[in-house]
Amino acid sequence: MEIVLTEYLSVEKIWNHFVKKLPAMESFVWKMILALLAYLIIGKVIRKVCELLKLTLQKAGVDIGVTQFISSFAKAGMYFLLLVTIAVQFGIKQSSIVALLASASAALVLALQGGLSNLAGGVMILVLRPFIVGDYIMENVDKQEGTVVKIDLFYTTLSTIDNKRITVPNGTLTGSSIVNFTAQDRRNLEIKVMISYQSDLKKAKKCLEELLMNDPATMSDKEMKVFVDQLADHGVVIGFRVWVKTEEYWNTKWRLNEEIKLAFDAEKIEIPYPQLDVHLN
């Protein structure tokens, strides 16, 4: 009987304690629900503000990369303020948040040195502008190349010719040399080809000159050079340099390579290949 009474008193004590804590638990649950709703609603407002900011900057003629960078920075800042506000509503003191941020900042500086270098790299890219959105670049660390589609706080996104996306840290781009293929509106196209020593050199050079003059993409008002580059072991290396528009560079190169082969075949100009002659005694 005493055991049953003791168990009853224990259960009653637990129940009374639960009843006393129930208002606080209800208040906490309501705060959680309100915080979640506030996060979802204000999050949508933040996204709308960022979109409006992008449109405003674009109408003002601001560079696309700068627009993306400012928008990302503003979005991160507004979400940070939102989270701090929600934390304060849960009873966390602002002084405690400041102290936590101070200690967390020191730890982040040590732990995220690479991230901070990427952030600094993003700022340098937007200030110095070695490239902008739409440029075709190659970084010389891992030899990754593509068209710049986005410049964010920490990373730059490239789109390759075969439509793959490459995310390159900004610190990598600012810490190495960058080749910008589309920074200028025209490029100097150079093609070299080898002919045999038995072929007519003057005829071969004349063929190349005619191809350059007749091609619609070559700039006839700019200097064109047809030259003998090398007297190699297996033949004579001749080539040319001609100016073309940047956007027509690759199509022109591929077209001229084909036309050179067809023209040399028509004129009986031999393009040699390595051979080995074996003499038996």
PDB file of C-alpha atoms in Angstrom:
ATOM      1  CA  MET A   1       0.000   0.000   0.000  1.00  0.00           C
ATOM      2  CA  GLU A   2       2.830   2.356   0.882  1.00  0.00           C
ATOM      3  CA  ILE A   3       4.550   1.618  -2.456  1.00  0.00           C
ATOM      4  CA  VAL A   4       1.386   2.449  -4.400  1.00  0.00           C
ATOM      5  CA  LEU A   5       0.928   5.669  -2.437  1.00  0.00           C
ATOM      6  CA  THR A   6       4.545   6.665  -3.048  1.00  0.00           C
ATOM      7  CA  GLU A   7       4.220   6.031  -6.795  1.00  0.00           C
ATOM      8  CA  TYR A   8       0.970   8.039  -6.846  1.00  0.00           C
ATOM      9  CA  LEU A   9       2.642  10.976  -5.108  1.00  0.00           C
ATOM     10  CA  SER A  10       5.577  10.811  -7.565  1.00  0.00           C
ATOM     11  CA  VAL A  11       3.288  10.844 -10.606  1.00  0.00           C
ATOM     12  CA  GLU A  12       1.228  13.679  -9.087  1.00  0.00           C
ATOM     13  CA  LYS A  13       4.399  15.648  -8.436  1.00  0.00           C
ATOM     14  CA  ILE A  14       5.573  15.197 -12.013  1.00  0.00           C
ATOM     15  CA  TRP A  15       2.139  16.154 -13.334  1.00  0.00           C
ATOM     16  CA  ASN A  16       2.017  19.294 -11.157  1.00  0.00           C
ATOM     17  CA  HIS A  17       5.494  20.257 -12.365  1.00  0.00           C
ATOM     18  CA  PHE A  18       4.397  19.721 -15.974  1.00  0.00           C
ATOM     19  CA  VAL A  19       1.264  21.840 -15.426  1.00  0.00           C
ATOM     20  CA  LYS A  20       3.366  24.650 -13.966  1.00  0.00           C
ATOM     21  CA  LYS A  21       5.727  24.567 -16.971  1.00  0.00           C
ATOM     22  CA  LEU A  22       2.926  24.289 -19.515  1.00  0.00           C
ATOM     23  CA  PRO A  23       2.445  28.074 -20.014  1.00  0.00           C
ATOM     24  CA  ALA A  24       6.158  28.512 -20.585  1.00  0.00           C
ATOM     25  CA  MET A  25       6.180  25.630 -23.058  1.00  0.00           C
ATOM     26  CA  GLU A  26       3.150  27.058 -24.855  1.00  0.00           C
ATOM     27  CA  SER A  27       4.871  30.425 -25.023  1.00  0.00           C
ATOM     28  CA  PHE A  28       8.035  28.819 -26.420  1.00  0.00           C
ATOM     29  CA  VAL A  29       6.076  26.872 -29.049  1.00  0.00           C
ATOM     30  CA  TRP A  30       4.227  30.021 -30.117  1.00  0.00           C
ATOM     31  CA  LYS A  31       7.519  31.884 -30.348  1.00  0.00           C
ATOM     32  CA  MET A  32       8.937  29.101 -32.494  1.00  0.00           C
ATOM     33  CA  ILE A  33       5.914  29.211 -34.809  1.00  0.00           C
ATOM     34  CA  LEU A  34       6.029  33.012 -35.058  1.00  0.00           C
ATOM     35  CA  ALA A  35       9.792  32.934 -35.646  1.00  0.00           C
ATOM     36  CA  LEU A  36       9.360  30.383 -38.451  1.00  0.00           C
ATOM     37  CA  LEU A  37       6.579  32.445 -40.039  1.00  0.00           C
ATOM     38  CA  ALA A  38       8.652  35.612 -39.702  1.00  0.00           C
ATOM     39  CA  TYR A  39      11.629  33.897 -41.312  1.00  0.00           C
ATOM     40  CA  LEU A  40       9.549  32.641 -44.252  1.00  0.00           C
ATOM     41  CA  ILE A  41       7.671  35.909 -44.815  1.00  0.00           C
ATOM     42  CA  ILE A  42      10.597  38.274 -44.302  1.00  0.00           C
ATOM     43  CA  GLY A  43      12.784  35.909 -46.348  1.00  0.00           C
ATOM     44  CA  LYS A  44      10.450  36.434 -49.308  1.00  0.00           C
ATOM     45  CA  VAL A  45      10.626  40.199 -48.722  1.00  0.00           C
ATOM     46  CA  ILE A  46      14.428  40.031 -48.684  1.00  0.00           C
ATOM     47  CA  ARG A  47      14.463  38.157 -52.004  1.00  0.00           C
ATOM     48  CA  LYS A  48      12.095  40.730 -53.529  1.00  0.00           C
ATOM     49  CA  VAL A  49      14.298  43.572 -52.257  1.00  0.00           C
ATOM     50  CA  CYS A  50      17.383  41.916 -53.783  1.00  0.00           C
ATOM     51  CA  GLU A  51      15.592  41.525 -57.124  1.00  0.00           C
ATOM     52  CA  LEU A  52      14.535  45.186 -56.998  1.00  0.00           C
ATOM     53  CA  LEU A  53      18.113  46.160 -56.138  1.00  0.00           C
ATOM     54  CA  LYS A  54      19.393  44.184 -59.145  1.00  0.00           C
ATOM     55  CA  LEU A  55      16.921  45.865 -61.494  1.00  0.00           C
ATOM     56  CA  THR A  56      17.811  49.309 -60.151  1.00  0.00           C
ATOM     57  CA  LEU A  57      21.548  48.723 -60.595  1.00  0.00           C
ATOM     58  CA  GLN A  58      21.037  47.312 -64.090  1.00  0.00           C
ATOM     59  CA  LYS A  59      18.940  50.335 -65.115  1.00  0.00           C
ATOM     60  CA  ALA A  60      21.692  52.568 -63.741  1.00  0.00           C
ATOM     61  CA  GLY A  61      24.156  50.853 -66.117  1.00  0.00           C
ATOM     62  CA  VAL A  62      26.175  49.143 -63.369  1.00  0.00           C
ATOM     63  CA  ASP A  63      28.315  46.198 -64.513  1.00  0.00           C
ATOM     64  CA  ILE A  64      26.590  42.810 -64.177  1.00  0.00           C
ATOM     65  CA  GLY A  65      29.370  41.410 -61.993  1.00  0.00           C
ATOM     66  CA  VAL A  66      29.168  44.369 -59.610  1.00  0.00           C
ATOM     67  CA  THR A  67      25.382  44.007 -59.516  1.00  0.00           C
ATOM     68  CA  GLN A  68      25.625  40.318 -58.597  1.00  0.00           C
ATOM     69  CA  PHE A  69      28.252  41.033 -55.939  1.00  0.00           C
ATOM     70  CA  ILE A  70      26.276  43.855 -54.267  1.00  0.00           C
ATOM     71  CA  SER A  71      23.079  41.810 -54.386  1.00  0.00           C
ATOM     72  CA  SER A  72      24.756  38.810 -52.726  1.00  0.00           C
ATOM     73  CA  PHE A  73      26.313  41.022 -50.054  1.00  0.00           C
ATOM     74  CA  ALA A  74      22.999  42.781 -49.316  1.00  0.00           C
ATOM     75  CA  LYS A  75      21.153  39.457 -49.130  1.00  0.00           C
ATOM     76  CA  ALA A  76      23.664  38.003 -46.655  1.00  0.00           C
ATOM     77  CA  GLY A  77      23.505  41.165 -44.514  1.00  0.00           C
ATOM     78  CA  MET A  78      19.690  41.243 -44.368  1.00  0.00           C
ATOM     79  CA  TYR A  79      19.456  37.552 -43.463  1.00  0.00           C
ATOM     80  CA  PHE A  80      22.020  38.114 -40.713  1.00  0.00           C
ATOM     81  CA  LEU A  81      19.961  40.971 -39.230  1.00  0.00           C
ATOM     82  CA  LEU A  82      16.830  38.816 -39.444  1.00  0.00           C
ATOM     83  CA  LEU A  83      18.449  35.961 -37.510  1.00  0.00           C
ATOM     84  CA  VAL A  84      19.782  38.365 -34.851  1.00  0.00           C
ATOM     85  CA  THR A  85      16.314  39.894 -34.436  1.00  0.00           C
ATOM     86  CA  ILE A  86      14.731  36.455 -34.019  1.00  0.00           C
ATOM     87  CA  ALA A  87      17.392  35.515 -31.437  1.00  0.00           C
ATOM     88  CA  VAL A  88      16.639  38.680 -29.425  1.00  0.00           C
ATOM     89  CA  GLN A  89      12.928  37.809 -29.394  1.00  0.00           C
ATOM     90  CA  PHE A  90      13.828  34.506 -27.726  1.00  0.00           C
ATOM     91  CA  GLY A  91      15.359  36.398 -24.830  1.00  0.00           C
ATOM     92  CA  ILE A  92      18.993  36.365 -25.908  1.00  0.00           C
ATOM     93  CA  LYS A  93      20.608  39.626 -24.829  1.00  0.00           C
ATOM     94  CA  GLN A  94      22.208  41.849 -27.446  1.00  0.00           C
ATOM     95  CA  SER A  95      25.370  42.071 -25.356  1.00  0.00           C
ATOM     96  CA  SER A  96      25.598  38.286 -25.427  1.00  0.00           C
ATOM     97  CA  ILE A  97      25.179  38.306 -29.204  1.00  0.00           C
ATOM     98  CA  VAL A  98      27.931  40.910 -29.557  1.00  0.00           C
ATOM     99  CA  ALA A  99      30.258  38.879 -27.341  1.00  0.00           C
ATOM    100  CA  LEU A 100      29.421  35.718 -29.274  1.00  0.00           C
ATOM    101  CA  LEU A 101      30.067  37.483 -32.574  1.00  0.00           C
ATOM    102  CA  ALA A 102      33.401  38.806 -31.331  1.00  0.00           C
ATOM    103  CA  SER A 103      34.622  35.362 -30.283  1.00  0.00           C
ATOM    104  CA  ALA A 104      33.142  33.727 -33.378  1.00  0.00           C
ATOM    105  CA  SER A 105      34.810  36.307 -35.625  1.00  0.00           C
ATOM    106  CA  ALA A 106      38.227  35.487 -34.179  1.00  0.00           C
ATOM    107  CA  ALA A 107      37.626  31.784 -34.755  1.00  0.00           C
ATOM    108  CA  LEU A 108      36.290  32.393 -38.272  1.00  0.00           C
ATOM    109  CA  VAL A 109      39.300  34.475 -39.220  1.00  0.00           C
ATOM    110  CA  LEU A 110      41.527  31.498 -38.427  1.00  0.00           C
ATOM    111  CA  ALA A 111      39.225  28.815 -39.790  1.00  0.00           C
ATOM    112  CA  LEU A 112      38.124  30.611 -42.929  1.00  0.00           C
ATOM    113  CA  GLN A 113      41.328  32.177 -44.162  1.00  0.00           C
ATOM    114  CA  GLY A 114      40.655  30.717 -47.597  1.00  0.00           C
ATOM    115  CA  GLY A 115      37.104  32.088 -47.559  1.00  0.00           C
ATOM    116  CA  LEU A 116      38.311  35.547 -46.564  1.00  0.00           C
ATOM    117  CA  SER A 117      40.896  35.486 -49.328  1.00  0.00           C
ATOM    118  CA  ASN A 118      38.109  34.566 -51.756  1.00  0.00           C
ATOM    119  CA  LEU A 119      36.013  37.471 -50.464  1.00  0.00           C
ATOM    120  CA  ALA A 120      38.953  39.838 -50.871  1.00  0.00           C
ATOM    121  CA  GLY A 121      39.519  38.353 -54.326  1.00  0.00           C
ATOM    122  CA  GLY A 122      35.912  39.085 -55.263  1.00  0.00           C
ATOM    123  CA  VAL A 123      36.332  42.721 -54.232  1.00  0.00           C
ATOM    124  CA  MET A 124      39.572  42.984 -56.243  1.00  0.00           C
ATOM    125  CA  ILE A 125      37.902  41.495 -59.324  1.00  0.00           C
ATOM    126  CA  LEU A 126      35.097  44.046 -59.166  1.00  0.00           C
ATOM    127  CA  VAL A 127      37.476  46.964 -58.534  1.00  0.00           C
ATOM    128  CA  LEU A 128      40.282  46.090 -60.974  1.00  0.00           C
ATOM    129  CA  ARG A 129      37.978  44.350 -63.488  1.00  0.00           C
ATOM    130  CA  PRO A 130      40.420  41.910 -65.142  1.00  0.00           C
ATOM    131  CA  PHE A 131      37.261  40.369 -66.604  1.00  0.00           C
ATOM    132  CA  ILE A 132      33.508  40.944 -66.544  1.00  0.00           C
ATOM    133  CA  VAL A 133      30.436  38.774 -66.983  1.00  0.00           C
ATOM    134  CA  GLY A 134      30.386  37.539 -70.582  1.00  0.00           C
ATOM    135  CA  ASP A 135      34.177  37.352 -71.029  1.00  0.00           C
ATOM    136  CA  TYR A 136      35.853  34.078 -71.983  1.00  0.00           C
ATOM    137  CA  ILE A 137      38.784  33.482 -69.604  1.00  0.00           C
ATOM    138  CA  MET A 138      41.281  30.824 -68.531  1.00  0.00           C
ATOM    139  CA  GLU A 139      42.975  30.647 -65.136  1.00  0.00           C
ATOM    140  CA  ASN A 140      46.542  29.361 -65.171  1.00  0.00           C
ATOM    141  CA  VAL A 141      46.479  27.220 -62.001  1.00  0.00           C
ATOM    142  CA  ASP A 142      44.296  24.329 -63.123  1.00  0.00           C
ATOM    143  CA  LYS A 143      43.891  25.588 -66.725  1.00  0.00           C
ATOM    144  CA  GLN A 144      40.113  25.835 -66.376  1.00  0.00           C
ATOM    145  CA  GLU A 145      38.396  28.026 -68.923  1.00  0.00           C
ATOM    146  CA  GLY A 146      34.945  29.187 -69.905  1.00  0.00           C
ATOM    147  CA  THR A 147      32.583  32.134 -70.228  1.00  0.00           C
ATOM    148  CA  VAL A 148      32.022  34.118 -67.024  1.00  0.00           C
ATOM    149  CA  VAL A 149      28.326  33.850 -66.105  1.00  0.00           C
ATOM    150  CA  LYS A 150      28.379  34.977 -62.473  1.00  0.00           C
ATOM    151  CA  ILE A 151      30.677  36.758 -60.003  1.00  0.00           C
ATOM    152  CA  ASP A 152      29.647  36.112 -56.376  1.00  0.00           C
ATOM    153  CA  LEU A 153      31.131  37.040 -52.996  1.00  0.00           C
ATOM    154  CA  PHE A 154      33.458  34.048 -52.889  1.00  0.00           C
ATOM    155  CA  TYR A 155      33.279  32.301 -56.261  1.00  0.00           C
ATOM    156  CA  THR A 156      33.155  33.014 -59.987  1.00  0.00           C
ATOM    157  CA  THR A 157      31.090  30.685 -62.167  1.00  0.00           C
ATOM    158  CA  LEU A 158      32.266  29.738 -65.665  1.00  0.00           C
ATOM    159  CA  SER A 159      30.302  28.023 -68.422  1.00  0.00           C
ATOM    160  CA  THR A 160      32.391  25.784 -70.687  1.00  0.00           C
ATOM    161  CA  ILE A 161      31.913  25.247 -74.414  1.00  0.00           C
ATOM    162  CA  ASP A 162      30.177  21.914 -73.749  1.00  0.00           C
ATOM    163  CA  ASN A 163      27.833  23.649 -71.239  1.00  0.00           C
ATOM    164  CA  LYS A 164      29.458  22.483 -68.002  1.00  0.00           C
ATOM    165  CA  ARG A 165      29.554  24.842 -65.023  1.00  0.00           C
ATOM    166  CA  ILE A 166      32.862  25.444 -63.241  1.00  0.00           C
ATOM    167  CA  THR A 167      32.980  27.239 -59.879  1.00  0.00           C
ATOM    168  CA  VAL A 168      36.384  28.856 -59.326  1.00  0.00           C
ATOM    169  CA  PRO A 169      37.359  30.469 -55.979  1.00  0.00           C
ATOM    170  CA  ASN A 170      37.993  34.199 -56.373  1.00  0.00           C
ATOM    171  CA  GLY A 171      41.236  33.821 -54.422  1.00  0.00           C
ATOM    172  CA  THR A 172      42.526  31.453 -57.109  1.00  0.00           C
ATOM    173  CA  LEU A 173      41.694  33.937 -59.863  1.00  0.00           C
ATOM    174  CA  THR A 174      43.383  36.893 -58.161  1.00  0.00           C
ATOM    175  CA  GLY A 175      46.344  34.799 -56.992  1.00  0.00           C
ATOM    176  CA  SER A 176      47.385  33.689 -60.475  1.00  0.00           C
ATOM    177  CA  SER A 177      47.542  35.019 -64.000  1.00  0.00           C
ATOM    178  CA  ILE A 178      44.326  35.111 -66.020  1.00  0.00           C
ATOM    179  CA  VAL A 179      44.021  34.897 -69.793  1.00  0.00           C
ATOM    180  CA  ASN A 180      41.082  36.975 -71.044  1.00  0.00           C
ATOM    181  CA  PHE A 181      40.385  35.892 -74.620  1.00  0.00           C
ATOM    182  CA  THR A 182      37.573  38.365 -75.246  1.00  0.00           C
ATOM    183  CA  ALA A 183      38.912  41.517 -73.621  1.00  0.00           C
ATOM    184  CA  GLN A 184      39.606  43.010 -77.083  1.00  0.00           C
ATOM    185  CA  ASP A 185      37.237  43.186 -80.039  1.00  0.00           C
ATOM    186  CA  ARG A 186      39.746  41.547 -82.414  1.00  0.00           C
ATOM    187  CA  ARG A 187      42.388  38.823 -82.244  1.00  0.00           C
ATOM    188  CA  ASN A 188      45.421  37.901 -84.274  1.00  0.00           C
ATOM    189  CA  LEU A 189      44.873  34.463 -85.819  1.00  0.00           C
ATOM    190  CA  GLU A 190      48.002  32.401 -86.541  1.00  0.00           C
ATOM    191  CA  ILE A 191      48.020  29.100 -88.432  1.00  0.00           C
ATOM    192  CA  LYS A 192      51.100  27.095 -89.394  1.00  0.00           C
ATOM    193  CA  VAL A 193      51.347  24.185 -91.823  1.00  0.00           C
ATOM    194  CA  MET A 194      54.246  22.076 -93.083  1.00  0.00           C
ATOM    195  CA  ILE A 195      54.934  21.372 -96.768  1.00  0.00           C
ATOM    196  CA  SER A 196      57.521  19.021 -98.222  1.00  0.00           C
ATOM    197  CA  TYR A 197      60.872  20.260 -99.522  1.00  0.00           C
ATOM    198  CA  GLN A 198      59.861  19.063-102.999  1.00  0.00           C
ATOM    199  CA  SER A 199      56.763  21.316-103.105  1.00  0.00           C
ATOM    200  CA  ASP A 200      56.768  24.789-104.683  1.00  0.00           C
ATOM    201  CA  LEU A 201      57.218  27.218-101.777  1.00  0.00           C
ATOM    202  CA  LYS A 202      56.135  30.320-103.704  1.00  0.00           C
ATOM    203  CA  LYS A 203      52.984  28.589-104.929  1.00  0.00           C
ATOM    204  CA  ALA A 204      52.145  27.536-101.354  1.00  0.00           C
ATOM    205  CA  LYS A 205      52.575  31.094-100.069  1.00  0.00           C
ATOM    206  CA  LYS A 206      50.430  32.438-102.910  1.00  0.00           C
ATOM    207  CA  CYS A 207      47.681  29.935-102.012  1.00  0.00           C
ATOM    208  CA  LEU A 208      47.669  31.168 -98.429  1.00  0.00           C
ATOM    209  CA  GLU A 209      47.574  34.827 -99.500  1.00  0.00           C
ATOM    210  CA  GLU A 210      44.583  34.187-101.768  1.00  0.00           C
ATOM    211  CA  LEU A 211      42.752  32.323 -99.008  1.00  0.00           C
ATOM    212  CA  LEU A 212      43.271  35.224 -96.610  1.00  0.00           C
ATOM    213  CA  MET A 213      42.174  37.856 -99.120  1.00  0.00           C
ATOM    214  CA  ASN A 214      39.029  35.937-100.105  1.00  0.00           C
ATOM    215  CA  ASP A 215      37.890  34.892 -96.638  1.00  0.00           C
ATOM    216  CA  PRO A 216      34.964  37.073 -95.452  1.00  0.00           C
ATOM    217  CA  ALA A 217      36.040  37.061 -91.785  1.00  0.00           C
ATOM    218  CA  THR A 218      39.611  38.316 -92.214  1.00  0.00           C
ATOM    219  CA  MET A 219      40.269  42.047 -91.819  1.00  0.00           C
ATOM    220  CA  SER A 220      41.775  43.044 -95.147  1.00  0.00           C
ATOM    221  CA  ASP A 221      42.430  46.582 -93.904  1.00  0.00           C
ATOM    222  CA  LYS A 222      44.788  45.212 -91.211  1.00  0.00           C
ATOM    223  CA  GLU A 223      48.249  43.741 -91.720  1.00  0.00           C
ATOM    224  CA  MET A 224      48.411  40.174 -93.069  1.00  0.00           C
ATOM    225  CA  LYS A 225      51.637  38.205 -92.918  1.00  0.00           C
ATOM    226  CA  VAL A 226      52.521  34.999 -94.766  1.00  0.00           C
ATOM    227  CA  PHE A 227      55.914  33.707 -93.685  1.00  0.00           C
ATOM    228  CA  VAL A 228      58.357  30.798 -93.593  1.00  0.00           C
ATOM    229  CA  ASP A 229      58.559  29.859 -89.948  1.00  0.00           C
ATOM    230  CA  GLN A 230      61.020  26.985 -89.915  1.00  0.00           C
ATOM    231  CA  LEU A 231      63.109  24.652 -92.030  1.00  0.00           C
ATOM    232  CA  ALA A 232      62.251  21.497 -90.122  1.00  0.00           C
ATOM    233  CA  ASP A 233      63.520  17.928 -90.425  1.00  0.00           C
ATOM    234  CA  HIS A 234      60.524  16.704 -92.408  1.00  0.00           C
ATOM    235  CA  GLY A 235      59.585  19.824 -94.351  1.00  0.00           C
ATOM    236  CA  VAL A 236      59.193  23.587 -94.522  1.00  0.00           C
ATOM    237  CA  VAL A 237      56.870  25.158 -91.937  1.00  0.00           C
ATOM    238  CA  ILE A 238      54.983  28.122 -93.393  1.00  0.00           C
ATOM    239  CA  GLY A 239      52.227  30.101 -91.767  1.00  0.00           C
ATOM    240  CA  PHE A 240      50.276  33.318 -91.648  1.00  0.00           C
ATOM    241  CA  ARG A 241      48.923  35.873 -89.194  1.00  0.00           C
ATOM    242  CA  VAL A 242      45.716  37.774 -89.812  1.00  0.00           C
ATOM    243  CA  TRP A 243      43.304  39.869 -87.737  1.00  0.00           C
ATOM    244  CA  VAL A 244      39.739  38.647 -87.172  1.00  0.00           C
ATOM    245  CA  LYS A 245      36.867  39.656 -84.915  1.00  0.00           C
ATOM    246  CA  THR A 246      37.055  37.990 -81.511  1.00  0.00           C
ATOM    247  CA  GLU A 247      33.658  36.326 -81.808  1.00  0.00           C
ATOM    248  CA  GLU A 248      34.647  34.847 -85.212  1.00  0.00           C
ATOM    249  CA  TYR A 249      38.084  33.575 -84.155  1.00  0.00           C
ATOM    250  CA  TRP A 250      37.395  29.854 -83.777  1.00  0.00           C
ATOM    251  CA  ASN A 251      35.034  29.499 -86.749  1.00  0.00           C
ATOM    252  CA  THR A 252      37.548  31.271 -88.963  1.00  0.00           C
ATOM    253  CA  LYS A 253      40.405  29.091 -87.737  1.00  0.00           C
ATOM    254  CA  TRP A 254      38.522  25.853 -88.344  1.00  0.00           C
ATOM    255  CA  ARG A 255      37.336  27.005 -91.782  1.00  0.00           C
ATOM    256  CA  LEU A 256      40.802  28.107 -92.934  1.00  0.00           C
ATOM    257  CA  ASN A 257      42.379  24.825 -91.774  1.00  0.00           C
ATOM    258  CA  GLU A 258      39.977  22.949 -94.040  1.00  0.00           C
ATOM    259  CA  GLU A 259      40.443  25.342 -96.951  1.00  0.00           C
ATOM    260  CA  ILE A 260      44.241  25.095 -96.699  1.00  0.00           C
ATOM    261  CA  LYS A 261      44.093  21.315 -97.015  1.00  0.00           C
ATOM    262  CA  LEU A 262      41.719  21.484 -99.984  1.00  0.00           C
ATOM    263  CA  ALA A 263      43.761  24.205-101.740  1.00  0.00           C
ATOM    264  CA  PHE A 264      47.052  22.352-101.255  1.00  0.00           C
ATOM    265  CA  ASP A 265      45.507  19.148-102.590  1.00  0.00           C
ATOM    266  CA  ALA A 266      44.256  21.008-105.665  1.00  0.00           C
ATOM    267  CA  GLU A 267      47.690  22.545-106.313  1.00  0.00           C
ATOM    268  CA  LYS A 268      49.549  19.242-105.651  1.00  0.00           C
ATOM    269  CA  ILE A 269      51.344  20.731-102.657  1.00  0.00           C
ATOM    270  CA  GLU A 270      52.370  17.911-100.376  1.00  0.00           C
ATOM    271  CA  ILE A 271      51.820  18.058 -96.613  1.00  0.00           C
ATOM    272  CA  PRO A 272      54.442  15.594 -95.303  1.00  0.00           C
ATOM    273  CA  TYR A 273      54.268  13.299 -92.306  1.00  0.00           C
ATOM    274  CA  PRO A 274      57.114  11.614 -90.384  1.00  0.00           C
ATOM    275  CA  GLN A 275      58.572   8.650 -92.277  1.00  0.00           C
ATOM    276  CA  LEU A 276      61.332   6.184 -91.575  1.00  0.00           C
ATOM    277  CA  ASP A 277      63.481   4.816 -94.394  1.00  0.00           C
ATOM    278  CA  VAL A 278      65.225   1.516 -93.624  1.00  0.00           C
ATOM    279  CA  HIS A 279      68.198   0.486 -95.795  1.00  0.00           C
ATOM    280  CA  LEU A 280      69.313  -3.169 -95.773  1.00  0.00           C
ATOM    281  CA  ASN A 281      72.818  -4.127 -96.849  1.00  0.00           C
TER     282      ASN A 281
END
